[in-house]
Structure formats: structure tokens, C-alpha cells
Amino acid sequence: MFDTVLIANRGEIALRVMRACKELGLRTVAIYSEADRDAPHVAYADAAYLIGPPPAQQSYLDGTRIIAVAREAGAGAIHPGYGFLAENAIFARACADAGLVFVGPPAEAMERMGGKIAARREATAAGVPVVPGTLEPVGSPDEVRAQAAEYGYPVAIKAVGGGGGRGLRVVSTPADVDNAFESARREAESVFKNSQLYVEKYLADPRHIEIQILADSYGYVIHLGERDCSIQRRHQKLIEESPSPALLGELRAEMGAAAVALARSVGYVGAGTLEFLFQDGRFYFLEMNTRIQVEHTVTEMVTGIDLVQAQLRIARGEPLWLTQEQIGWHGHAIECRINAEDPSASFRPAIGTISDYVEPSGFGVRVDSGARPGYTIPQYYDSLIAKLVVWGADRSAAIARMRRALADYRIGGVVTTIPFHQLALAHPAFARGEATVNFIPQHLAAELQHLRTENREQALTASIENQEPAAIEAARTFDVEVNGRRFSVRVAEQGAAERPSAGAREQRSSVGRPRPGSGRGRSSVAGRRSAVAGPANGVASSLQGTVVAVRAAPGQAVEAGQVLFIVEAMKMENEIVAPHAGTLSEVLIQAGQVVEAGTVLATYLS
Ligand code: MV4
């Protein structure tokens, strides 16, 4: 049917898909942007084609160009991976029109589950529970209040075109509805070009549990159990596991049956995931992801089923070779996403070149990675470096193995989420299996603050190694022997990360504690804390962006923490709050204006 597959993606998932292709005897074609000439997925493919400049819009998202390359390369199928074009029904249809197999569901199934309200209606029709709320868009704050009168506050206002928490607002009182409605509408319009909103009862402390399904082209659908993805930050998953420590008794079978019924009812084909909120022993359908997901690996580890091979076999028309009764679950799997992000600074993306790079290994350890030593992480794409996945005979064995593997993972040159994972996996609430979607704010906020010093020390080293060739000598790890015992000693330069200009620099060296024994006890070489620039008598923007709302007026009395401005940056709304109580003197900015980080937006009466 097809013997060559074009992989329309990059990074670890492109490699993951290529491995599955090779195992099935399929030829692989990579595509790459100008930023990815040296990327591992390019070297691993049987053939590779440059498709355009670094920005994804002109490369990995250029469906027309990708289809042309597929034809030129003799590919009969396109695997989209996740992200980019994976859930783009127009692209799926264009593939079919060009005589190419899209490795994923039919465009119609994607469309039926694409809109949030549409998905809620499909679920309701299939007898699958959804969170109480509307099946129609709401047109005004008054309609929101009318809904809330039915099932009580808090309620969630959500974007019909939504996803990833964008356009989501939670309101606890009738008075808060107006601002939240206005803000949700603005964000929905800006991000999704669709300002429609709907309302749901807000669940205060749910878990995110999702069901993996596989469907063939003949209407046969099975489920492969659940993944608990509750540990997220800004709707970005960080840790996933299977089975969920919360699904007791018959619940797995019940959720699985609900997922299968819904997938079958929309004519789904391929691998898919149905997301649910789970609270107080009940589950509520949220949305469907019509693609292979980042965290598919944990399901593979407990079921022994290669999900990407399954996608390819289904795409070439094979009827499902497994019945529901043949699916078994064995042991426990956990995945930690290793991102180039600073967990001590709100998981801000970090850039840089990976210097040392040593992956953990051994029984039960799997690393799906898109990096290697010397690899420079491009700034244009997501920050996932690798997925560290472990299997253990039970949950506590998996946790112990993950902690060992995290300790064995060496990534130099960039700040990563590894220290976050070490804190999370060591936390007693995680060990007890109690983590909900509020785990990070509830249990790790203070610990992440403590990471700051340590990470800044690493960032310092990274900045010296990456940007200061003249100073490389200044940051190094030396092995020394003292009284017949070996120690690693790190020598770093002070002040490099926060030097105001390259002109006036001060160089000093200091010696850290011996390396064995990670953690907070390590002495720091970074002395000063950076604070957002701003005058004592004013309110400054903490970031560059567009002011979309002004809730401040001259002469207004404000409380510390009161929201005064909303600044949109990267399509996200950011609240600029009053740094302290007082009376405002001047408001220096109007909605619609672009501001820099540090721009003073208002002043206080002194
Ligand atoms: C909710 C909710 C509570 N109640 N809906 C966030 C993004 C989007 N996928 C759905 N989200 C939520 N919807 C109701 N009615 C809580 C969340 C939520 C959440 C959901 C899954 C994983 C992490 C989350 C973190 C915060 C809030």
C-alpha cells in the first residue's frame, strides 16, 4: 500500500516515528528547516529534504510544500507526529486529495471532535458524562450568571475554540463575571480567532486522566487504559504515569468503555486520546486529542504495545490484531519531560548549547530524545529535549527507578526541568499518589524558589560556556583527590549572568563544594537577585507586549496586588498588579499601546 513515509515533524517524535517505520520495513523521509540542518532526525532518516526557513509557519506548518516534497520523495504516507499539522483537518484532507495516506484519523472525525461544544454534544449523545454546563455558546455576562445560578460558583468560562487553558477564566462571585467574560473573549479572539465562549461548573481539585484508544478502519475500537497527567504547569504536562493511582475498582473499565463508545460514535480511526477530569470518584469527558501524544510511551511500557507501529499498521488498512480481552497491563510506568526550561523562573524557556550529555540507562529505563552532545537548541520550536520513561514492577519501584535515572542524567550547558522532577518525585504527596492538577502550586511553590540559587549557578556556567569563549577557562569541573578520596569541584565565574554590559566586567572565581550530594546545601557563586526594573513610586510592566486593558485611573486608591493593567504577550494575557497600596497619580498608558519590559505604566502619589 505504501512503502515510504514522510515524517512531517522534528525532534524526539520524528525519531520515534522513524524507528517504528524502520521496524516495519518502511523507508523514512525527513523534512527539516534551516534551523535543523544538524538535528538528529535529519541524520537518522533514509532521505531528508529542506523545506524552508526556521519559523514553523514557513517550514513545519507549510502543508502545501510538505505534500509537494512527499510526492517528490516517493512517499505514500505522511506521519504528522504531534503538534504542527497533527490536528489540522485541512491538511489531512489535502493529503487524501493528493493521494497520500495521512497517518491519523479522517478529517471528518477530527472536525467532529475539534470544537469544545461540538465535542461536549458528541459525548452527551454517546452517553458519556461531561462537566455540567452549556452545550451552546453564552453571549453575555448575564447568561454566565444565569448558568451559575443553576449549579453554583465557581464556574469556568471557556473558549469554544480553546485548548491549553487559553481563554479559560474561573469566577467565584457574580461581580467577577464581567471582567472575566471580557478578558476570556479577548483572549479567545486573539488566540483562536473565535470569540465564542461557554460555561462549565468549575471543579476545584480534579485530576487529569486520559484514555488511550486504538480504532481500525472497520469500526473496531479498543482502549489501552489510562494515563494520569495531573502534574502540569500552565497546562503543560510535566509528569505522566500509568496506571493512575486514583482509578480503583471498575473505574478503568468504565472510563475505557466510555472512551470506546465516543470514539466509535464519531467514526474515529487510528490512535487517539480522550481526556477526562476526575474528582470524587467521578469522571467527566473534557476533550479528545486526535493524534499520538507525547506521553504515549507510558502506555507502551505497561501494555507492551507499540502505538506508533499500531498507527502505521492501521493506516495501511490492517484490521485490529488485538481484542479488548487480549490487552493486559503489567507494572507501572512514569514519564518525566526533560525540557530546556528554568523551573525556578516559572519554567521560562532556556536556550543554549548542550555541552556534556549523558543519558541514564539500565533495566526499565527508556530515553526518547532529540538531543546529543554539542546540540544547540533552536529557539523556534518547543523546549522538549527528551522524555525519560521508566518501568517498574509496581509504583514505588517505578518511582525509585525514576529517581535513580534522574540522578544519572547529565545535561550541561542548559537549564532543564530535571531538578523539578527530583523535587516532585521525592515529595510524600506524590509518593502517596495524591497529586491533582494543583500539585505544583500546592506542594512545590516554595521548593521551586529554593531551586533558584542552584539554577542560577548552572545558568551562569551555561552563559560562560555558550557566549563567552574567552571565559571558558573560568567555569569547569575538576576532579581532585584529597587524602585518597575523589571529589569533583566546580570552579565558576561570578557575576557573568547578570553583567549589565560587556564593557564593564569584573571577574572573580570561587570554588563550590565537592559535587557528590546535589541539593540546596551547595554553596552559591551567584550573589545578587535580579528584580524587575521599576521605580519605587510607579507600576512597571514586567514584560514587553500590548496593553489590552487598563483598570487604573488617576486618583484611584489601590491595594497591593490589585490588577491594574493587562498586557498581552505571545498571545497570553498577563496581569500587571499594584506593587503596594496607595493612590495613583498618573496613568501613562492607554489600551492598544505597545510597552517594553520596565515601561512605567502608572505612578503613585508620593
Ligand atoms: C476545568 C477545570 C476544572 N473544572 N474545567 C485547563 C485546560 C483545559 N484542558 C481544561 N482545564 C481545566 N478545566 C472545569 N469545569 C480544571 C482545569 C485545569 C486543568 C485541567 C487539566 C490539567 C491541568 C489543569 C490545571 C488547571 C486547571
XYZ file of C-alpha atoms and ligand atoms in Angstrom:
633
model
C 0.000 0.000 0.000
C 2.804 2.432 0.954
C 6.466 1.671 1.433
C 7.800 5.175 2.210
C 6.653 7.520 4.966
C 7.387 11.234 5.188
C 7.647 12.334 8.804
C 6.274 15.881 8.995
C 7.908 16.707 12.309
C 11.197 17.167 14.121
C 12.828 16.333 17.442
C 12.237 13.240 19.514
C 8.869 12.372 17.936
C 10.313 12.380 14.409
C 12.944 9.889 15.607
C 10.300 7.850 17.436
C 8.190 7.558 14.286
C 11.210 6.706 12.116
C 12.200 3.858 14.438
C 8.723 2.369 14.106
C 8.863 2.765 10.314
C 12.222 1.001 10.101
C 10.950 -1.873 12.239
C 8.046 -2.304 9.825
C 10.377 -2.222 6.801
C 9.239 1.228 5.689
C 11.547 3.846 4.146
C 11.725 7.164 6.004
C 11.833 10.695 4.637
C 12.676 13.582 6.962
C 11.879 17.225 6.420
C 13.865 19.957 8.098
C 14.037 23.716 8.403
C 17.174 25.825 8.067
C 17.458 25.744 11.867
C 17.530 21.929 11.896
C 20.275 21.084 9.393
C 22.263 19.389 12.162
C 19.294 17.914 14.012
C 19.373 14.195 14.845
C 16.144 13.381 12.980
C 17.729 14.532 9.708
C 20.705 12.202 10.087
C 18.531 9.222 11.042
C 16.200 9.291 8.018
C 16.801 7.452 4.747
C 16.326 10.761 2.907
C 15.936 14.353 4.070
C 14.545 17.453 2.402
C 14.985 21.098 3.361
C 11.580 22.758 3.425
C 12.174 26.348 4.476
C 13.334 28.973 6.951
C 13.344 28.375 10.712
C 9.927 29.784 11.673
C 7.465 26.861 11.746
C 4.927 28.856 9.753
C 7.356 28.742 6.799
C 8.559 25.186 7.307
C 6.904 22.543 9.514
C 3.491 24.190 9.107
C 3.685 24.640 5.336
C 1.339 21.832 4.353
C 1.394 22.564 0.636
C 5.172 22.409 0.494
C 5.263 19.241 2.611
C 2.813 17.475 0.302
C 4.923 18.510 -2.711
C 8.047 17.114 -1.037
C 6.249 13.862 -0.195
C 5.433 13.382 -3.877
C 8.943 14.264 -4.986
C 10.415 11.813 -2.444
C 8.080 9.000 -3.454
C 6.368 8.835 -0.063
C 2.950 7.189 0.046
C 2.100 8.346 3.572
C 2.677 11.291 5.886
C 3.007 10.872 9.646
C 2.449 14.235 11.367
C 3.750 13.340 14.858
C 2.255 15.688 17.447
C 1.953 19.473 17.260
C 2.411 21.300 13.926
C -0.083 19.766 11.449
C -1.166 16.762 13.544
C -4.682 18.004 14.271
C -5.210 20.073 11.153
C -8.240 18.693 9.303
C -7.496 20.817 6.236
C -4.056 19.223 5.964
C -5.458 15.709 6.484
C -7.928 16.326 3.667
C -5.220 17.802 1.405
C -3.146 14.637 1.900
C -6.076 12.453 0.907
C -6.770 14.675 -2.119
C -3.122 14.306 -3.177
C -3.405 10.514 -2.954
C -1.306 10.336 0.230
C -2.232 8.389 3.354
C -2.456 10.697 6.381
C -1.403 8.606 9.390
C -4.228 9.722 11.650
C -7.985 9.949 11.743
C -10.172 11.008 8.811
C -10.605 14.796 8.552
C -14.319 14.444 9.385
C -13.625 12.722 12.717
C -11.126 15.467 13.562
C -13.700 18.123 12.782
C -16.442 16.442 14.820
C -14.205 16.489 17.908
C -12.463 19.787 17.136
C -14.760 22.349 18.748
C -15.253 22.120 22.501
C -19.018 22.453 22.398
C -19.257 20.048 19.471
C -17.233 17.506 21.463
C -19.449 18.012 24.528
C -22.521 17.369 22.362
C -20.983 14.252 20.811
C -20.141 12.949 24.290
C -23.621 13.653 25.618
C -25.143 11.887 22.603
C -22.892 8.854 23.204
C -23.925 8.697 26.875
C -20.529 9.844 28.164
C -20.624 12.202 31.178
C -19.390 15.798 30.726
C -18.911 18.511 33.358
C -22.286 20.234 33.994
C -22.512 23.310 31.766
C -23.722 24.661 28.467
C -23.980 22.874 25.142
C -24.438 26.242 23.414
C -22.202 29.340 23.433
C -23.037 32.021 26.014
C -23.462 35.551 24.674
C -23.211 37.785 27.737
C -22.087 38.019 31.351
C -25.754 37.780 32.366
C -26.057 34.393 30.694
C -22.999 33.263 32.652
C -24.636 34.386 35.906
C -27.842 32.568 34.926
C -25.824 29.348 34.445
C -24.011 29.832 37.744
C -27.371 30.219 39.470
C -28.126 26.641 38.356
C -25.062 24.825 39.665
C -23.328 27.385 41.851
C -19.944 29.158 41.883
C -17.146 28.812 40.989
C -17.774 28.446 37.263
C -15.294 28.209 34.397
C -15.696 30.401 31.329
C -14.026 28.607 28.429
C -13.291 29.302 24.774
C -15.196 27.164 22.246
C -12.071 27.057 20.081
C -10.000 26.541 23.210
C -7.238 24.342 24.460
C -4.241 24.557 26.701
C -6.035 26.752 29.205
C -6.154 29.669 26.766
C -9.285 31.743 27.232
C -10.092 29.901 30.471
C -11.310 32.078 33.345
C -12.598 30.952 36.720
C -15.098 33.154 38.528
C -16.154 32.839 42.146
C -18.689 35.631 42.513
C -21.313 37.282 40.265
C -19.371 40.563 40.430
C -16.295 38.988 38.833
C -18.164 37.738 35.777
C -17.962 40.931 33.707
C -14.178 41.302 33.715
C -13.612 37.569 33.269
C -16.038 37.391 30.369
C -14.440 40.366 28.638
C -10.931 39.032 29.170
C -11.799 35.475 28.067
C -13.453 36.844 24.926
C -10.422 38.980 24.053
C -8.015 36.098 24.536
C -10.229 33.656 22.620
C -10.463 36.060 19.690
C -6.733 36.721 19.703
C -5.567 33.114 20.039
C -8.264 31.118 18.240
C -9.842 33.806 16.020
C -13.109 32.621 17.567
C -14.558 34.675 20.403
C -17.311 32.193 21.330
C -17.418 31.155 24.987
C -19.246 28.534 27.022
C -19.609 27.781 30.715
C -18.964 24.804 32.977
C -19.124 24.178 36.664
C -15.548 24.547 37.914
C -14.108 21.514 39.699
C -11.749 22.743 42.388
C -9.209 19.924 42.643
C -9.524 17.393 39.834
C -7.041 15.014 38.303
C -6.376 14.886 34.590
C -6.833 11.305 33.479
C -6.903 10.318 29.819
C -7.738 7.109 27.986
C -5.727 5.813 25.030
C -7.756 4.206 22.277
C -6.950 2.433 19.018
C -9.514 2.184 16.228
C -9.183 0.444 12.869
C -10.862 1.487 9.610
C -13.581 -1.124 10.070
C -15.250 0.303 13.179
C -13.412 -1.857 15.715
C -12.231 0.147 18.755
C -10.286 -0.859 21.882
C -8.824 1.056 24.815
C -5.367 0.664 26.320
C -6.111 2.041 29.756
C -5.369 5.405 31.255
C -2.593 7.893 31.900
C -2.643 10.216 34.866
C -1.258 13.556 33.683
C -2.193 15.669 36.671
C 1.254 17.169 37.178
C 1.183 20.135 34.856
C 2.393 23.657 34.843
C 0.467 26.269 32.813
C -1.362 23.398 31.107
C 1.952 21.889 30.039
C 2.270 18.314 31.217
C 5.469 17.530 33.092
C 4.955 14.057 34.581
C 2.659 11.305 33.331
C 2.085 7.812 34.639
C 0.121 4.671 34.044
C -1.839 3.261 35.776
C -3.360 6.183 37.659
C -3.067 5.727 41.413
C -6.643 7.070 41.641
C -8.539 4.646 39.413
C -9.866 1.967 41.718
C -12.151 -0.994 41.103
C -14.214 -0.919 37.955
C -13.417 2.693 37.068
C -10.758 1.870 34.459
C -13.145 -0.406 32.611
C -15.954 2.158 32.872
C -13.829 5.030 31.581
C -12.395 2.790 28.884
C -15.880 1.756 27.753
C -16.979 5.429 27.662
C -13.932 6.364 25.563
C -14.517 3.482 23.155
C -18.212 4.373 22.750
C -17.408 8.008 21.983
C -14.565 7.230 19.555
C -16.752 4.732 17.722
C -19.662 7.176 17.509
C -17.587 9.786 15.653
C -16.049 7.315 13.190
C -12.588 7.613 14.691
C -9.642 5.759 13.105
C -6.110 5.393 14.474
C -4.618 6.211 17.867
C -6.469 8.801 19.913
C -6.820 10.073 23.451
C -9.909 11.086 25.377
C -9.202 13.492 28.214
C -11.246 13.468 31.382
C -11.342 15.379 34.624
C -11.627 13.040 37.599
C -12.772 14.152 41.021
C -14.503 12.425 43.949
C -14.623 9.098 42.120
C -16.414 10.500 39.058
C -15.098 11.206 35.588
C -16.156 13.901 33.124
C -15.166 14.000 29.448
C -13.227 17.153 28.550
C -11.873 16.835 25.005
C -10.305 14.474 22.504
C -6.772 14.638 21.138
C -6.818 13.223 17.637
C -3.092 12.444 17.450
C -0.313 10.407 19.026
C 0.614 12.214 22.225
C 3.951 12.990 23.831
C 3.118 10.672 26.744
C 2.018 7.652 24.651
C 5.209 5.994 25.895
C 3.874 5.169 29.375
C 1.007 3.233 27.822
C 3.502 1.327 25.673
C 5.534 0.405 28.750
C 2.597 -1.134 30.649
C 0.786 -2.764 27.705
C 3.790 -3.812 25.611
C 2.053 -2.390 22.517
C 3.995 -0.133 20.145
C 1.475 2.627 19.487
C 3.300 4.201 16.556
C 3.605 0.855 14.803
C -0.093 0.415 15.501
C -0.841 3.777 13.849
C 1.117 2.757 10.745
C -0.488 -0.683 10.533
C -3.971 0.806 10.879
C -3.098 3.411 8.233
C -2.135 0.686 5.788
C -5.528 -0.887 6.276
C -4.888 -3.749 8.690
C -7.846 -4.746 10.838
C -7.001 -4.577 14.562
C -4.969 -7.632 15.507
C -5.881 -7.383 19.210
C -9.187 -7.759 21.007
C -10.019 -5.836 24.170
C -9.659 -9.066 26.160
C -6.101 -9.507 24.897
C -4.996 -6.184 26.346
C -3.158 -6.649 29.624
C -1.426 -4.216 31.940
C 1.791 -5.036 33.683
C 3.644 -2.986 36.291
C 3.881 0.780 36.395
C 5.397 3.409 34.091
C 6.297 7.065 34.681
C 7.464 9.688 32.213
C 9.302 12.905 33.075
C 9.543 15.543 30.379
C 13.056 16.910 30.236
C 12.572 20.431 28.901
C 15.060 23.232 28.369
C 13.226 25.410 30.896
C 14.053 27.043 34.189
C 11.746 25.564 36.834
C 12.808 28.229 39.315
C 11.701 31.027 36.974
C 8.160 29.974 36.016
C 9.534 27.369 33.606
C 10.803 30.068 31.294
C 12.296 28.514 28.118
C 16.079 28.307 28.242
C 18.304 28.315 25.222
C 21.850 27.215 24.733
C 24.146 24.509 23.527
C 24.226 21.185 25.303
C 27.788 20.581 26.469
C 28.087 17.322 28.445
C 25.292 14.944 27.682
C 24.976 11.513 29.272
C 21.659 9.661 29.238
C 20.688 7.257 32.002
C 20.327 3.613 31.045
C 19.791 0.165 32.515
C 16.824 -2.140 33.063
C 13.464 -0.394 32.817
C 14.848 2.922 31.563
C 13.889 4.405 28.193
C 15.034 7.765 26.855
C 13.288 9.160 23.775
C 15.467 12.107 22.957
C 16.058 14.596 20.187
C 19.356 15.882 21.536
C 23.028 14.954 21.623
C 26.267 16.485 22.949
C 27.051 19.746 21.165
C 23.446 20.215 20.046
C 22.179 23.806 20.072
C 18.506 24.001 20.983
C 16.794 26.132 18.346
C 14.674 28.939 19.751
C 11.906 28.414 17.222
C 10.302 25.227 18.494
C 9.145 23.674 21.748
C 11.548 23.127 24.604
C 11.304 19.320 24.935
C 14.820 17.834 24.943
C 13.917 14.296 25.892
C 11.393 12.061 27.571
C 12.699 9.936 30.389
C 10.413 6.949 30.838
C 10.819 4.188 33.392
C 9.045 0.945 34.073
C 8.875 -0.739 37.473
C 7.091 -3.796 38.839
C 4.912 -1.502 40.935
C 4.527 2.218 41.530
C 7.097 2.518 44.277
C 9.671 0.589 42.225
C 8.986 2.920 39.290
C 9.459 5.990 41.490
C 12.751 4.650 42.856
C 13.956 3.847 39.354
C 12.983 7.294 38.074
C 14.869 8.960 40.920
C 17.940 6.899 40.101
C 17.650 7.701 36.386
C 17.201 11.436 37.031
C 20.322 11.425 39.174
C 22.221 9.652 36.368
C 21.112 12.139 33.703
C 23.843 14.702 32.960
C 22.938 17.663 30.784
C 25.428 20.514 30.809
C 25.123 23.906 29.191
C 21.366 24.415 29.509
C 18.977 24.673 32.416
C 16.464 21.818 32.437
C 13.444 20.550 34.337
C 15.496 17.732 35.929
C 15.712 19.473 39.344
C 11.955 19.995 39.290
C 11.394 16.277 38.676
C 13.725 15.400 41.520
C 11.685 17.529 43.901
C 8.364 16.191 42.624
C 9.404 12.527 42.765
C 10.771 12.998 46.286
C 7.553 14.574 47.562
C 5.496 12.493 50.017
C 2.204 13.619 48.436
C 3.424 12.272 45.085
C 4.548 9.048 46.740
C 1.074 8.660 48.250
C -0.457 9.077 44.764
C -2.380 12.166 45.810
C -1.301 14.623 43.116
C -4.093 16.604 41.457
C -3.793 19.365 38.852
C -2.958 21.717 41.737
C 0.080 19.720 42.861
C 2.730 22.248 41.834
C 1.151 25.351 43.413
C 0.027 23.356 46.456
C 3.187 21.434 47.193
C 6.140 22.706 45.226
C 5.949 26.502 45.071
C 8.366 27.017 47.965
C 10.760 24.269 46.860
C 10.961 25.758 43.375
C 12.004 29.054 44.908
C 14.844 27.239 46.658
C 15.999 25.909 43.310
C 16.704 29.434 42.221
C 20.167 29.780 43.588
C 21.305 26.438 42.279
C 19.892 27.019 38.820
C 21.402 30.429 38.586
C 24.741 28.871 39.235
C 24.126 26.472 36.333
C 22.871 29.267 34.104
C 25.992 31.160 34.915
C 28.124 28.272 33.785
C 25.994 27.897 30.662
C 26.281 31.536 29.817
C 30.010 31.445 30.202
C 30.362 28.307 28.103
C 27.989 29.480 25.377
C 28.568 33.144 24.959
C 31.925 33.904 26.439
C 34.553 31.922 24.596
C 37.248 33.974 26.289
C 35.973 32.890 29.687
C 35.531 29.155 29.107
C 38.532 28.500 31.289
C 36.717 30.172 34.157
C 33.913 27.592 34.577
C 34.992 23.995 34.801
C 34.667 20.907 36.856
C 37.927 19.459 38.119
C 38.434 16.039 39.623
C 40.702 16.224 42.620
C 41.974 13.628 45.032
C 42.217 14.575 48.684
C 43.556 12.053 51.183
C 42.863 9.180 48.803
C 39.277 10.247 48.097
C 37.956 11.667 44.864
C 35.917 14.882 44.580
C 34.520 16.896 41.702
C 34.987 20.592 42.226
C 33.282 23.196 40.133
C 35.015 26.485 39.536
C 32.825 29.269 38.192
C 32.942 32.943 37.428
C 30.907 35.325 39.494
C 28.504 37.841 38.025
C 28.633 36.695 34.394
C 24.906 36.054 34.036
C 23.868 39.459 35.184
C 26.622 41.632 33.861
C 24.905 44.818 32.693
C 27.099 45.308 29.653
C 30.019 43.526 28.137
C 32.081 46.627 28.686
C 32.435 46.853 32.413
C 33.064 43.377 33.727
C 34.507 42.089 36.870
C 35.983 38.621 37.028
C 36.311 36.569 40.097
C 36.450 32.875 40.719
C 35.172 30.927 43.608
C 35.157 27.266 44.403
C 31.945 25.359 45.088
C 31.547 22.446 47.440
C 32.558 18.987 46.250
C 29.963 17.726 43.800
C 28.651 14.479 45.341
C 25.435 15.415 47.105
C 23.204 17.600 44.998
C 20.747 19.943 46.554
C 20.336 23.092 48.408
C 23.380 22.838 50.553
C 25.621 23.645 47.645
C 27.263 26.973 48.004
C 26.304 29.588 45.513
C 28.551 31.736 43.438
C 25.752 33.992 42.252
C 25.222 36.721 44.785
C 22.647 39.207 43.579
C 18.981 38.676 42.854
C 17.535 40.271 39.772
C 14.319 42.188 40.240
C 12.009 43.668 37.623
C 13.214 47.180 36.975
C 10.709 49.758 38.160
C 10.566 52.899 40.212
C 9.528 52.801 43.853
C 6.672 55.157 43.132
C 5.349 53.541 39.981
C 3.889 50.453 38.347
C 6.101 48.982 35.642
C 5.308 46.345 33.040
C 7.226 43.166 33.779
C 7.278 42.235 30.106
C 7.079 43.509 26.566
C 3.639 43.373 24.968
C 0.430 45.159 24.104
C -1.725 46.734 26.782
C -5.194 45.257 26.255
C -6.960 46.547 29.357
C -6.485 49.454 31.739
C -8.143 49.181 35.140
C -6.387 52.136 36.674
C -7.318 55.827 36.823
C -5.596 58.916 38.242
C -6.588 59.462 41.866
C -7.679 55.831 42.309
C -6.867 54.145 45.635
C -5.373 50.697 45.011
C -4.462 47.711 47.153
C -1.247 45.739 46.858
C -1.756 43.037 44.238
C -4.760 44.691 42.613
C -4.835 44.133 38.838
C -4.241 47.468 37.111
C -3.274 46.529 33.557
C -3.426 43.534 31.292
C -0.555 43.134 28.877
C -0.769 40.595 26.105
C 2.439 38.939 25.002
C 2.828 35.793 22.912
C -0.996 35.666 22.822
C -1.160 35.287 26.612
C -2.704 37.775 28.942
C -0.532 38.900 31.840
C -1.822 40.822 34.824
C 0.223 43.790 35.954
C -0.600 44.370 39.602
C -0.074 47.201 42.039
C 3.239 46.549 43.848
C 1.916 48.193 47.003
C -1.132 50.005 48.349
C -1.504 53.712 47.637
C -3.194 56.279 45.466
C -2.393 56.525 41.791
C -1.196 59.830 40.440
C -0.885 59.391 36.690
C -1.807 56.647 34.250
C 0.744 56.866 31.464
C -0.552 54.307 29.010
C -3.713 53.506 27.086
C -5.143 50.234 25.842
C -3.664 49.336 22.481
C -0.206 50.701 23.184
C 2.887 48.531 22.987
C 5.129 48.608 26.058
C 8.621 47.357 26.791
C 9.629 45.381 29.876
C 10.224 48.047 32.504
C 7.979 50.694 30.948
C 6.286 52.658 33.732
C 2.531 52.350 33.243
C 1.332 54.403 36.197
C 2.740 56.392 39.090
C 1.703 56.712 42.718
C 1.105 59.994 44.531
C 4.204 60.374 46.606
C -11.531 22.608 34.085
C -11.058 22.510 35.413
C -11.996 22.425 36.401
N -13.303 22.464 36.109
N -12.849 22.617 33.834
C -7.439 23.508 31.943
C -7.093 23.398 30.481
C -8.185 22.656 29.816
N -7.674 21.497 29.123
C -9.137 22.295 30.893
N -8.634 22.807 32.136
C -9.375 22.704 33.250
N -10.700 22.680 33.047
C -13.708 22.570 34.831
N -15.009 22.607 34.554
C -9.690 22.500 35.630
C -8.841 22.618 34.549
C -7.439 22.620 34.851
C -6.625 21.589 34.454
C -7.111 20.514 33.713
C -6.282 19.508 33.321
C -4.953 19.549 33.682
C -4.448 20.608 34.401
C -5.265 21.633 34.790
C -4.744 22.695 35.537
C -5.578 23.708 35.923
C -6.925 23.675 35.562
